[in-house]
C-alpha positions as CSV (number, residue, x, y, z in Angstrom):
1,M,55.9,24.3,-22.5
2,R,58.4,26.6,-24.1
3,R,55.6,28.8,-25.5
4,A,53.8,29.1,-22.1
5,L,57.1,30.1,-20.5
6,T,57.7,32.8,-23.1
7,L,54.2,34.2,-22.6
8,S,54.7,34.3,-18.9
9,L,58.0,36.2,-19.2
10,L,56.3,38.7,-21.5
11,A,53.3,39.2,-19.2
12,A,55.4,40.0,-16.1
13,P,56.8,43.4,-17.3
14,L,53.4,44.4,-18.8
15,L,51.8,43.9,-15.4
16,A,54.6,45.8,-13.7
17,A,54.1,48.7,-16.1
18,A,50.4,48.8,-15.5
19,L,50.8,48.9,-11.8
20,A,53.5,51.7,-12.1
21,A,51.2,53.8,-14.4
22,G,48.1,53.5,-12.3
23,G,49.6,53.3,-8.9
24,Q,47.3,50.4,-7.8
25,A,45.6,47.2,-9.0
26,Q,42.4,47.6,-11.0
27,Q,39.3,47.5,-8.8
28,L,36.6,45.0,-9.9
29,G,32.8,45.7,-9.7
30,S,29.9,43.2,-9.7
31,D,29.2,41.6,-13.0
32,I,25.5,41.5,-12.0
33,P,23.6,44.7,-12.8
34,K,21.2,46.1,-10.2
35,T,18.4,45.6,-12.8
36,F,18.3,43.8,-16.1
37,K,15.6,44.8,-18.6
38,P,15.0,42.3,-21.3
39,V,14.7,43.6,-24.9
40,D,11.2,42.4,-25.4
41,G,10.2,44.2,-28.5
42,A,9.6,40.8,-30.2
43,F,7.5,39.5,-27.4
44,D,3.8,38.9,-28.2
45,F,2.8,39.3,-24.5
46,E,3.2,41.4,-21.4
47,R,4.0,40.0,-18.0
48,R,4.2,42.0,-14.7
49,S,4.2,41.2,-11.0
50,V,2.1,43.2,-8.6
51,D,1.3,43.1,-4.9
52,I,-2.4,43.5,-4.1
53,P,-3.6,44.9,-0.8
54,M,-6.2,43.1,1.2
55,R,-8.7,44.6,3.7
56,D,-6.4,43.8,6.7
57,G,-3.3,45.4,5.1
58,V,-1.7,42.1,3.9
59,K,-0.4,42.2,0.3
60,L,-0.8,39.2,-1.9
61,H,1.6,38.6,-4.8
62,A,0.1,38.2,-8.3
63,V,1.4,37.9,-11.8
64,I,-0.5,39.3,-14.7
65,V,-0.1,37.9,-18.3
66,Q,-1.8,39.2,-21.4
67,R,-1.4,39.6,-25.1
68,K,0.1,43.0,-26.2
69,G,-2.3,45.6,-27.2
70,L,-5.3,43.9,-25.5
71,T,-8.3,46.2,-24.8
72,D,-11.7,45.7,-23.3
73,A,-10.6,42.2,-22.2
74,P,-12.1,39.9,-19.5
75,I,-10.0,38.7,-16.6
76,V,-9.5,35.1,-15.6
77,L,-8.0,34.8,-12.0
78,Q,-6.4,31.8,-10.5
79,R,-5.5,31.7,-6.7
80,T,-2.9,29.2,-5.8
81,P,-0.6,27.9,-3.1
82,Y,1.8,26.5,-5.7
83,G,3.6,29.6,-6.9
84,A,2.2,32.3,-9.2
85,E,5.6,33.1,-10.7
86,S,6.4,29.5,-11.7
87,A,3.0,29.1,-13.2
88,T,3.9,31.7,-15.8
89,Q,7.5,30.6,-16.5
90,R,7.1,27.1,-17.9
91,E,9.2,27.9,-20.9
92,S,11.5,30.9,-21.6
93,S,10.0,32.2,-24.8
94,S,9.0,35.4,-26.6
95,H,5.6,33.8,-27.1
96,G,3.2,34.0,-24.2
97,A,1.5,30.7,-25.0
98,M,4.8,28.9,-24.4
99,T,5.2,30.3,-20.9
100,V,1.9,28.8,-19.5
101,R,0.3,25.4,-19.8
102,A,-1.9,24.5,-22.8
103,S,-5.2,25.3,-21.2
104,D,-4.0,28.8,-20.2
105,A,-2.4,29.3,-23.6
106,M,-5.9,28.8,-25.1
107,L,-7.2,31.7,-22.9
108,L,-4.3,34.0,-23.8
109,D,-5.0,33.3,-27.5
110,A,-8.7,34.0,-27.0
111,G,-8.0,37.5,-25.6
112,Y,-8.2,37.0,-21.8
113,I,-6.1,38.6,-19.2
114,R,-4.7,35.8,-17.0
115,V,-3.9,36.6,-13.4
116,Y,-2.2,34.2,-11.0
117,E,-2.1,35.0,-7.3
118,D,-0.3,33.4,-4.4
119,V,-2.6,32.7,-1.5
120,R,-1.7,34.5,1.8
121,G,1.4,33.2,3.4
122,K,2.7,31.2,0.4
123,Y,5.5,32.1,-2.0
124,G,5.4,35.9,-2.6
125,S,2.4,36.7,-0.5
126,E,2.4,38.2,3.0
127,G,0.5,36.9,5.9
128,D,0.1,33.6,7.6
129,Y,-0.5,30.4,5.6
130,V,-3.3,28.2,7.0
131,N,-3.7,25.0,5.0
132,E,-7.3,24.8,3.8
133,R,-8.0,28.0,5.7
134,P,-11.6,27.7,6.9
135,L,-14.2,30.4,6.1
136,I,-14.9,33.0,8.7
137,G,-16.9,31.3,11.4
138,P,-16.3,28.9,14.4
139,L,-12.9,27.7,13.1
140,N,-11.8,31.1,11.9
141,G,-12.2,34.1,14.2
142,T,-10.3,36.5,12.0
143,K,-11.9,38.9,9.5
144,V,-10.3,37.3,6.4
145,D,-10.6,34.1,4.5
146,H,-10.2,32.9,0.9
147,S,-13.6,34.4,0.1
148,T,-12.6,37.9,1.3
149,D,-9.2,37.6,-0.4
150,A,-10.8,36.7,-3.7
151,Y,-13.3,39.6,-3.3
152,D,-10.5,42.1,-2.5
153,T,-8.3,40.8,-5.4
154,I,-11.2,41.1,-7.9
155,D,-12.0,44.6,-6.6
156,W,-8.4,45.7,-7.2
157,L,-8.2,44.1,-10.6
158,V,-11.3,45.7,-12.1
159,K,-10.2,49.1,-10.7
160,N,-6.5,48.9,-11.8
161,L,-6.5,47.0,-15.1
162,K,-7.7,49.7,-17.3
163,N,-7.8,47.5,-20.4
164,S,-10.3,45.1,-18.8
165,N,-14.0,45.0,-19.5
166,G,-14.7,44.7,-15.8
167,R,-15.8,41.1,-16.0
168,V,-13.9,38.5,-14.0
169,G,-13.9,34.7,-13.9
170,I,-12.0,32.5,-11.5
171,I,-10.6,29.0,-12.4
172,G,-8.5,26.4,-10.7
173,T,-7.7,22.7,-10.2
174,S,-7.5,20.9,-6.9
175,Y,-6.6,23.4,-4.1
176,D,-7.0,26.1,-6.7
177,G,-10.4,24.6,-7.5
178,M,-11.3,25.0,-3.8
179,M,-10.3,28.7,-4.2
180,A,-12.7,29.0,-7.2
181,A,-15.4,27.5,-5.0
182,M,-14.8,29.7,-2.0
183,A,-15.0,32.8,-4.2
184,L,-18.7,31.9,-4.5
185,V,-19.3,32.7,-0.9
186,K,-20.4,36.4,-0.9
187,P,-19.0,36.9,-4.3
188,H,-17.8,40.2,-5.8
189,P,-20.3,41.8,-8.2
190,A,-17.7,41.6,-11.0
191,L,-17.3,37.8,-10.6
192,K,-19.3,36.5,-13.6
193,A,-18.0,32.9,-13.9
194,S,-16.3,30.2,-11.8
195,V,-14.7,27.0,-12.9
196,P,-13.8,24.7,-10.0
197,M,-11.9,21.8,-11.5
198,N,-11.4,18.7,-9.3
199,P,-11.9,21.0,-6.3
200,V,-11.2,20.1,-2.7
201,I,-14.7,20.4,-1.3
202,N,-14.6,18.1,1.8
203,T,-11.2,16.6,2.6
204,W,-12.6,14.1,5.1
205,M,-15.6,13.0,3.0
206,N,-13.7,11.2,0.2
207,D,-11.4,14.0,-1.1
208,D,-7.8,14.1,-0.2
209,D,-7.4,12.9,3.4
210,F,-10.1,10.3,4.2
211,H,-12.3,7.9,2.3
212,G,-15.1,6.1,4.1
213,G,-13.3,6.9,7.4
214,A,-10.0,5.4,6.4
215,F,-7.0,7.7,6.5
216,R,-4.8,8.3,3.5
217,L,-1.2,7.8,4.5
218,I,0.2,9.1,1.2
219,G,-1.1,12.6,2.0
220,F,2.0,13.1,4.2
221,D,4.1,13.8,1.1
222,Y,1.8,16.6,0.0
223,Y,1.6,18.2,3.4
224,Y,5.3,18.1,4.0
225,G,6.0,19.8,0.6
226,Q,3.3,22.3,1.2
227,D,3.6,23.2,4.8
228,A,7.3,22.8,5.8
229,A,8.3,25.9,3.8
230,K,6.9,29.1,2.4
231,G,7.7,27.8,-1.0
232,N,8.0,24.1,-1.8
233,A,9.8,22.1,0.9
234,G,10.6,19.3,-1.7
235,D,10.1,15.6,-1.3
236,L,9.7,13.8,2.0
237,W,12.6,11.5,2.6
238,R,12.4,7.7,2.6
239,D,14.4,4.9,4.0
240,A,13.4,2.3,1.4
241,Y,12.6,2.3,-2.3
242,D,9.2,0.7,-2.0
243,D,6.6,2.7,0.0
244,Y,4.9,-0.5,1.0
245,D,8.0,-1.3,3.0
246,V,8.4,2.3,4.3
247,F,4.9,2.5,5.8
248,L,4.7,-1.1,7.0
249,R,8.0,-0.7,9.0
250,A,6.8,2.6,10.4
251,G,3.7,1.1,12.1
252,S,0.7,3.5,12.6
253,A,0.1,6.9,11.1
254,S,1.4,8.5,14.3
255,D,4.5,6.4,14.3
256,F,5.3,7.6,10.8
257,V,4.7,11.2,11.8
258,R,7.1,10.9,14.7
259,S,9.8,9.1,12.7
260,H,9.8,12.0,10.2
261,G,9.3,15.0,12.5
262,L,6.0,15.8,10.9
263,Q,4.4,16.7,14.3
264,Q,6.0,20.1,13.7
265,L,3.3,20.7,11.1
266,P,0.0,22.0,12.6
267,W,-2.3,20.7,9.9
268,I,-1.0,17.1,10.3
269,N,-1.6,17.4,14.1
270,R,-5.2,18.6,13.4
271,M,-5.9,15.6,11.1
272,L,-4.6,13.2,13.7
273,A,-6.7,14.8,16.4
274,H,-9.9,14.4,14.4
275,P,-10.1,10.9,13.0
276,A,-13.9,10.9,12.8
277,Y,-16.2,13.2,10.9
278,D,-16.8,15.5,13.9
279,A,-17.7,19.2,14.2
280,F,-14.2,20.2,13.0
281,W,-14.7,18.7,9.6
282,Q,-18.4,19.4,9.4
283,A,-17.9,23.1,9.8
284,Q,-15.7,23.1,6.7
285,A,-17.9,21.1,4.4
286,L,-18.3,23.3,1.3
287,E,-21.1,21.1,-0.1
288,D,-23.1,22.2,3.0
289,I,-21.9,25.8,3.0
290,L,-22.4,26.7,-0.7
291,P,-26.1,25.9,-1.0
292,K,-26.8,28.5,1.7
293,Q,-25.4,31.2,-0.7
294,P,-27.7,32.6,-3.5
295,Q,-26.7,30.9,-6.7
296,T,-25.8,34.0,-8.8
297,V,-22.5,33.2,-10.4
298,P,-22.5,30.8,-13.4
299,T,-20.3,27.9,-12.3
300,L,-18.9,25.0,-14.3
301,W,-18.0,22.1,-12.0
302,V,-15.4,19.8,-13.5
303,A,-15.0,16.2,-12.3
304,S,-12.8,13.3,-13.3
305,Q,-14.1,9.7,-13.2
306,W,-10.7,8.4,-12.2
307,D,-9.6,11.3,-10.0
308,Q,-7.0,9.7,-7.6
309,E,-7.0,12.8,-5.3
310,D,-10.4,14.7,-5.2
311,I,-12.9,12.3,-6.7
312,Y,-15.7,13.5,-4.4
313,G,-15.8,17.3,-4.5
314,A,-17.1,18.5,-7.9
315,I,-20.0,16.1,-8.1
316,A,-21.0,16.6,-4.4
317,A,-20.9,20.4,-4.7
318,Y,-22.8,20.4,-8.0
319,R,-25.5,18.1,-6.6
320,A,-25.9,20.3,-3.5
321,V,-26.1,23.6,-5.3
322,S,-28.3,22.4,-8.1
323,K,-31.1,21.8,-5.6
324,V,-31.3,25.5,-4.8
325,D,-30.6,26.9,-8.3
326,P,-33.8,28.1,-9.9
327,N,-31.9,30.0,-12.6
328,H,-29.8,27.0,-13.5
329,V,-26.5,28.8,-13.3
330,N,-24.6,25.6,-12.3
331,H,-23.3,23.0,-14.8
332,L,-21.3,19.8,-14.4
333,V,-18.7,18.1,-16.6
334,L,-17.6,14.5,-15.9
335,G,-14.6,13.5,-18.0
336,P,-12.5,10.2,-18.3
337,W,-9.6,11.7,-16.6
338,A,-7.2,11.5,-13.6
339,H,-6.8,14.4,-11.3
340,G,-6.4,17.6,-13.4
341,G,-6.7,15.6,-16.6
342,A,-8.9,18.1,-18.3
343,N,-5.9,20.5,-18.5
344,G,-3.8,18.2,-20.7
345,D,-3.9,15.4,-23.3
346,G,-7.0,13.4,-22.6
347,S,-6.5,10.7,-25.3
348,T,-5.4,7.9,-22.9
349,L,-5.2,7.0,-19.2
350,G,-2.8,4.2,-18.4
351,A,-3.6,1.4,-20.8
352,I,-7.1,2.8,-21.6
353,R,-7.6,4.9,-24.7
354,F,-10.6,7.1,-25.5
355,D,-10.5,7.4,-29.3
356,S,-9.9,11.2,-29.1
357,D,-8.3,13.9,-27.1
358,T,-11.1,14.4,-24.6
359,G,-9.2,17.1,-22.7
360,L,-8.8,19.2,-25.8
361,W,-12.4,18.7,-26.8
362,F,-13.6,19.8,-23.3
363,R,-11.5,23.0,-23.4
364,R,-12.6,23.9,-27.0
365,E,-16.2,22.9,-26.9
366,V,-17.2,23.4,-23.3
367,L,-14.8,25.6,-21.3
368,L,-14.1,28.3,-23.8
369,P,-17.7,28.8,-24.9
370,F,-18.8,28.9,-21.3
371,L,-16.2,31.6,-20.4
372,D,-16.9,33.6,-23.6
373,A,-20.6,33.6,-22.9
374,H,-20.3,35.1,-19.4
375,L,-17.1,37.1,-19.6
376,K,-17.3,38.5,-23.1
377,G,-21.1,38.7,-23.1
378,D,-24.0,38.8,-20.7
379,G,-24.5,35.1,-20.5
380,A,-27.1,34.9,-23.2
381,G,-24.9,32.7,-25.3
382,D,-24.6,30.1,-22.7
383,T,-26.2,27.0,-24.4
384,L,-24.4,24.5,-22.2
385,A,-26.4,21.5,-21.1
386,P,-26.8,21.0,-17.3
387,V,-24.5,18.0,-17.5
388,T,-21.9,17.0,-20.1
389,A,-20.5,13.6,-19.4
390,F,-18.2,11.3,-21.2
391,Q,-19.5,7.7,-21.3
392,T,-16.5,5.4,-20.9
393,G,-16.8,2.0,-22.7
394,S,-18.6,3.6,-25.7
395,N,-16.1,6.5,-25.6
396,R,-18.6,9.3,-26.5
397,W,-19.7,12.6,-25.0
398,Q,-23.3,12.9,-23.8
399,T,-25.4,15.9,-22.8
400,L,-27.7,15.0,-19.9
401,P,-30.5,16.9,-18.1
402,T,-29.4,16.0,-14.6
403,W,-26.9,14.0,-12.5
404,P,-27.0,11.3,-11.7
405,L,-29.1,10.3,-14.6
406,A,-30.2,7.2,-12.8
407,C,-31.3,6.9,-9.2
408,D,-28.5,6.3,-6.7
409,A,-27.9,5.7,-3.1
410,T,-29.7,8.9,-2.0
411,C,-32.9,8.0,-3.9
412,T,-35.9,6.3,-2.5
413,A,-36.5,4.2,-5.6
414,P,-34.4,1.1,-5.8
415,M,-31.5,0.6,-8.1
416,T,-30.8,-2.5,-10.2
417,K,-29.3,-5.3,-8.1
418,L,-26.8,-7.9,-9.0
419,Y,-26.7,-10.5,-6.3
420,F,-23.7,-12.4,-5.0
421,A,-24.1,-16.2,-5.5
422,G,-22.2,-19.4,-5.1
423,N,-19.1,-20.3,-7.2
424,G,-18.2,-16.6,-7.5
425,A,-21.3,-15.7,-9.6
426,L,-23.1,-12.4,-9.9
427,D,-26.7,-12.9,-10.8
428,W,-29.6,-10.6,-11.8
429,N,-31.9,-12.8,-9.8
430,A,-31.6,-13.5,-6.1
431,S,-30.5,-17.1,-5.4
432,T,-32.7,-19.3,-3.2
433,A,-29.5,-21.0,-1.9
434,N,-27.8,-19.3,1.0
435,G,-24.0,-19.4,1.1
436,R,-20.9,-17.9,2.7
437,D,-17.4,-17.0,1.4
438,S,-14.5,-16.2,3.8
439,Y,-11.0,-15.0,3.8
440,V,-8.3,-14.1,6.3
441,S,-7.2,-10.5,6.5
442,D,-3.7,-10.2,8.0
443,P,-2.5,-6.6,8.9
444,A,1.1,-7.9,8.6
445,K,0.5,-8.7,4.9
446,P,-1.8,-6.0,3.7
447,I,-3.0,-5.9,0.0
448,P,-1.1,-3.3,-2.0
449,Y,-3.3,-0.7,-3.8
450,R,-1.0,-0.8,-6.9
451,L,1.7,-3.0,-8.2
452,R,4.9,-3.0,-6.2
453,P,7.4,-1.5,-5.9
454,I,5.2,1.5,-4.9
455,R,7.1,4.6,-5.5
456,P,6.3,7.8,-3.5
457,T,3.4,9.8,-4.9
458,Y,5.5,12.4,-6.7
459,A,8.7,10.3,-7.3
460,T,10.2,9.6,-10.7
461,G,8.6,6.4,-12.0
462,S,5.5,6.7,-9.8
463,T,2.3,5.4,-11.3
464,W,0.1,7.5,-9.0
465,R,-1.6,9.3,-11.7
466,Q,-3.0,6.2,-13.4
467,W,-3.5,3.6,-10.7
468,L,-7.3,3.9,-10.6
469,V,-7.4,2.2,-14.1
470,D,-4.7,-0.4,-13.3
471,D,-5.5,-4.0,-14.3
472,Q,-6.9,-5.7,-11.2
473,R,-5.8,-9.2,-12.2
474,P,-2.7,-9.2,-9.9
475,F,-5.1,-8.8,-6.9
476,S,-8.1,-10.9,-7.9
477,D,-6.0,-14.1,-7.5
478,R,-5.1,-13.5,-3.9
479,T,-6.6,-15.7,-1.2
480,D,-7.6,-12.6,0.8
481,V,-9.7,-11.2,-2.0
482,L,-13.2,-12.4,-2.9
483,V,-14.5,-12.2,-6.5
484,W,-17.9,-12.4,-8.1
485,Q,-18.7,-11.9,-11.8
486,T,-21.4,-12.3,-14.4
487,P,-21.2,-14.5,-17.4
488,A,-20.3,-12.6,-20.6
489,L,-22.9,-10.0,-21.3
490,T,-25.2,-10.5,-24.2
491,R,-26.4,-6.8,-24.1
492,P,-24.9,-3.6,-23.0
493,V,-25.4,-2.5,-19.4
494,A,-25.0,1.3,-18.9
495,I,-24.7,3.0,-15.5
496,S,-24.9,6.7,-14.6
497,G,-24.4,7.5,-11.0
498,A,-22.9,5.9,-7.9
499,A,-23.1,2.2,-7.4
500,V,-23.3,0.7,-3.9
501,V,-21.9,-2.6,-2.7
502,D,-24.3,-3.8,0.0
503,L,-22.4,-6.4,2.1
504,L,-23.9,-8.7,4.7
505,A,-20.7,-9.7,6.4
506,S,-19.1,-10.7,9.7
507,T,-15.6,-10.6,11.2
508,T,-13.9,-12.3,14.1
509,G,-12.4,-8.9,14.9
510,S,-13.9,-5.9,16.6
511,D,-13.1,-3.6,13.7
512,G,-12.2,-3.9,10.1
513,D,-12.1,-2.3,6.7
514,F,-14.1,-3.2,3.5
515,V,-12.8,-2.3,0.1
516,A,-15.2,-2.9,-2.8
517,K,-14.3,-2.7,-6.5
518,L,-16.7,-2.6,-9.5
519,I,-14.8,-3.9,-12.5
520,D,-15.3,-4.2,-16.3
521,V,-13.7,-7.5,-17.4
522,Y,-12.7,-7.4,-21.0
523,P,-13.2,-10.5,-23.3
524,A,-10.3,-13.0,-23.0
525,E,-9.4,-12.2,-26.6
526,Y,-9.9,-8.5,-27.5
527,T,-9.6,-7.7,-31.2
528,D,-9.2,-4.0,-31.0
529,K,-6.2,-4.2,-28.7
530,P,-5.0,-7.8,-28.1
531,E,-2.9,-6.9,-25.1
532,M,-6.2,-5.8,-23.4
533,G,-7.6,-9.4,-23.5
534,G,-8.9,-10.2,-20.0
535,Y,-8.1,-6.8,-18.6
536,Q,-9.9,-6.0,-15.4
537,L,-10.7,-2.3,-15.6
538,P,-11.8,-0.7,-12.4
539,V,-14.9,1.4,-13.0
540,A,-15.3,2.6,-9.4
541,M,-13.6,1.6,-6.2
542,D,-13.6,2.7,-2.6
543,I,-13.3,1.8,1.1
544,L,-15.5,1.8,4.3
545,R,-13.9,1.7,7.7
546,G,-16.2,-0.7,9.7
547,R,-16.3,1.4,12.9
548,Y,-18.3,4.0,10.9
549,R,-20.9,1.6,9.5
550,E,-23.6,3.4,11.5
551,G,-22.4,6.9,10.9
552,F,-19.1,8.8,10.3
553,A,-19.4,11.1,13.3
554,T,-18.9,8.4,15.9
555,A,-16.7,5.3,15.9
556,K,-18.3,2.1,17.3
557,P,-16.8,-1.3,17.7
558,I,-18.0,-4.2,15.5
559,A,-19.7,-7.1,17.3
560,P,-17.5,-10.1,16.5
561,N,-19.0,-13.0,14.5
562,Q,-22.3,-11.2,13.9
563,A,-23.5,-10.7,10.3
564,L,-24.0,-6.9,9.8
565,R,-24.7,-4.8,6.8
566,Y,-21.9,-2.6,5.3
567,R,-22.8,-0.2,2.5
568,I,-19.8,0.9,0.5
569,V,-20.9,3.8,-1.8
570,L,-18.6,3.9,-4.8
571,P,-17.5,7.0,-6.8
572,H,-19.8,8.2,-9.6
573,A,-19.3,6.8,-13.0
574,N,-20.8,7.1,-16.5
575,H,-19.9,3.8,-18.1
576,V,-21.3,1.1,-20.4
577,F,-20.3,-2.6,-20.0
578,L,-20.3,-3.8,-23.6
579,P,-21.6,-7.2,-24.9
580,G,-18.9,-9.8,-24.4
581,H,-17.6,-8.1,-21.3
582,R,-18.3,-9.2,-17.7
583,I,-19.3,-7.3,-14.6
584,M,-17.1,-8.2,-11.6
585,V,-17.1,-7.2,-7.9
586,Q,-14.0,-7.7,-5.7
587,V,-14.1,-7.4,-1.9
588,Q,-11.0,-7.2,0.4
589,S,-10.0,-5.6,3.7
590,S,-6.9,-3.6,3.1
591,W,-5.6,-1.2,0.5
592,F,-2.0,-0.3,1.5
593,P,-0.3,2.1,1.9
594,L,-2.9,4.3,0.3
595,Y,-4.9,3.8,3.5
596,D,-3.5,3.1,7.0
597,R,-4.0,-0.5,8.2
598,N,-7.0,-1.3,10.3
599,P,-5.7,-3.3,13.3
600,Q,-9.0,-5.2,13.3
601,T,-9.1,-4.7,17.0
602,F,-11.1,-1.7,18.1
603,V,-9.0,1.1,19.5
604,P,-10.0,4.7,20.2
605,S,-7.9,6.0,17.3
606,I,-6.4,3.8,14.6
607,M,-3.9,6.5,13.9
608,N,-2.4,5.7,17.3
609,A,-2.6,1.9,17.2
610,R,0.2,0.0,18.8
611,P,2.0,-3.1,17.4
612,G,0.0,-5.5,19.7
613,D,-3.3,-4.1,18.4
614,Y,-2.8,-5.5,14.9
615,R,-4.4,-9.0,14.6
616,K,-5.6,-11.3,11.9
617,A,-9.3,-11.6,11.4
618,T,-11.6,-13.9,9.3
619,I,-14.1,-12.0,7.3
620,T,-17.2,-13.9,6.0
621,V,-19.6,-12.6,3.3
622,D,-23.1,-14.0,3.3
623,Y,-25.2,-14.3,0.1
624,G,-28.5,-15.7,-1.0
625,G,-32.1,-14.5,-0.8
626,A,-33.4,-11.0,-1.4
627,H,-31.4,-9.6,1.5
628,G,-28.1,-11.2,0.8
629,S,-25.0,-9.4,-0.4
630,A,-25.4,-7.5,-3.7
631,I,-24.2,-4.6,-5.7
632,E,-26.7,-1.9,-6.5
633,L,-26.2,-0.4,-10.0
634,P,-27.5,2.9,-11.3
635,V,-28.6,1.4,-14.6
636,V,-29.9,3.6,-17.4
637,A,-30.9,2.8,-21.0
638,A,-28.0,2.0,-23.2
639,K,-28.3,4.1,-26.3
C-alpha cells in the first residue's frame, strides 16, 4: 500500500513535466498495421489468393497452394461452397502439408498445384448463390452454370500459372463432387482427369433430400447453414436435446419450416413445392445428363458403401456413363466408408474394423497413380481396373471387370431369392405353406433411425457419421418390426450389387412407408472380437414411400386391405456373409426423424399433412409360394 502510494506521488510530477514540455498529451495511433507480411523464408510452400473473372464479369475467389520452387506441375482444382480460405488454413504452420487435410497433403508432396475456389455467391466469390444451381437449360435461363464456371476457371489457371504443365484435374467430395461431375459437361480441353467423390448426382433419387420418395427432415440443418448466409450461418437452433422430440412436436415438414422461419430460404421452398419426382427434379438428374456428353475425360467415381448422405450418386453416374464409354475412361471405386471416408482414416467405421487403413490404401494405390497417369503423363500409365471394390466381411480389395458384378434389379435375368417363411425364417426354397405376419404402425410413436437421444446432424456427440453400421438389435425386438433370418450359414454367401426386398403386403391405411434392412448377424459368440457377438450389422437399408409404388413421378393412394407388391431397391454393396453368420431381413414402416412420418392417410403432399391426418395402420406381409415376399440377392461366387 505504502509502495503504491509512493509510486503514484512520483508519477504525478513526471506526467506534469511531460505535458509542459510537449504542450499536449501524446497522440496514439493504431496498433494494427495496414498490412502485415509474414516472414516466410522457412515456409516450404507458397499460398496466394486470387479473383478469377468469369465470362459474365463475375469474379470467383480462389486460393492457390503449392510447394516452393515447383515447375512444370499439374493443377488439381476443387470448387466448393464451404470456403476456399478455410480449406487451406487447417493448421498454422510453415509446412504446407499441415495446412490442408491429409489427402490434399499427399498431392502437395507429390508436386501438384492445389487450387480451391469458392462457387459463385459463396464466401469470397461474387455473384448470386443458387443451391445446386442447375445446368443451363429449362431451369436456368442464364448463360452461366457450374460447367461454364469450371471451364473459365481452368482457362484462367493454365494461362496464368506459368509453372504449370497445362494439365488440370478436378476433385471434390459431396457438393464439391457434384462440381467435379458438372465440369464434365462441355469440358475444357485442359481438363485431363476428374474425381467425383460421393457426389450429389440426383438429390431426389436417393442422394441428400429424398429416398424412395420419403423426405429427409435432417436436411434442414444443412440448408440453413448453407443458405442463410454467404458464409456459414451456423447451427439451426433447437428446443429440445433429442431431435426425435424436436421433429415429433413440430408436426409435418412444413410445420417445422414455419416454426424456424425456413420459408425465407428459396431452396427449401422449392423442395416443399416438388414432393414427387417431377420435371423439376428430372431436368437436373446428372445420371441422365452426363451420358449425353462424349466420354473424353478420364474419371474416377468414388462411392462409399455406408454413405449416410449421397449413397446413390457415384454408382448411378458410373453405371450410366460406362454404357457410352467405348474408350473406357470411367472407373469406379467402392470403399467401406461413410460419406467422405476416403479422405481420412479408413481403418474402422463405428464398431466395424477393416484390418487396414482402407482410406490410405485408396489414396496411395488408386487415387495418386490415377492422377499421375493423366496429369503428369498422357494417360498411358493408367492401369486401373474398371472397378476397384472393397469386399466387406472378408475385408479385402478386389479388382472387377464391371459393376455390378452380379445381375441386379435392372437385369432381365433373375437374382437369387431368399423367401420369407413362417416363424421368422428365411429359406432358399419357396415354402408351400402360405402365411401372414402383421404389425401396427403408429405415427405417434415412430421408430427411431438411430439410438436416442438423437443429436442434431452436426452437433457434438452426434453419431450421424456411423449410424448406417449401428447394431440393429435395439430395433429388431420392437413389436412394429418384422424379422426373418436364415439358420447359421455353412458356406459363405457373397453379394455384389443392389439387393431388392420384394414385399407382398397390405395396409389398412391409404398410404404408408416400407423400410427394409439387409443385415449380417454375427455368431452369438465371436472369437475375434467378443463384444461383437450377435451384432446385427446393416449391409444395406432403404425406404419406399407407398404412394410411389407404381412410379416416382405421380403419387397414388394405396387401396386399403389389398395385397400389393412393393419393391424396395437397397443401396449397392460388396459383401460376404461368412460361415456361422446369418442373413436377416427387417421390415418396418417408419424411420424417424431421418424421414418425415407418413400419416398413413393419403394426402396431396405429406409435407403439408395436418395433425388429424396421422393415423395408426395395420401392415400385413404375405409369404409362401413362388410369388410370396422375398429378398432378391445379387449373389456371386465367393472366392
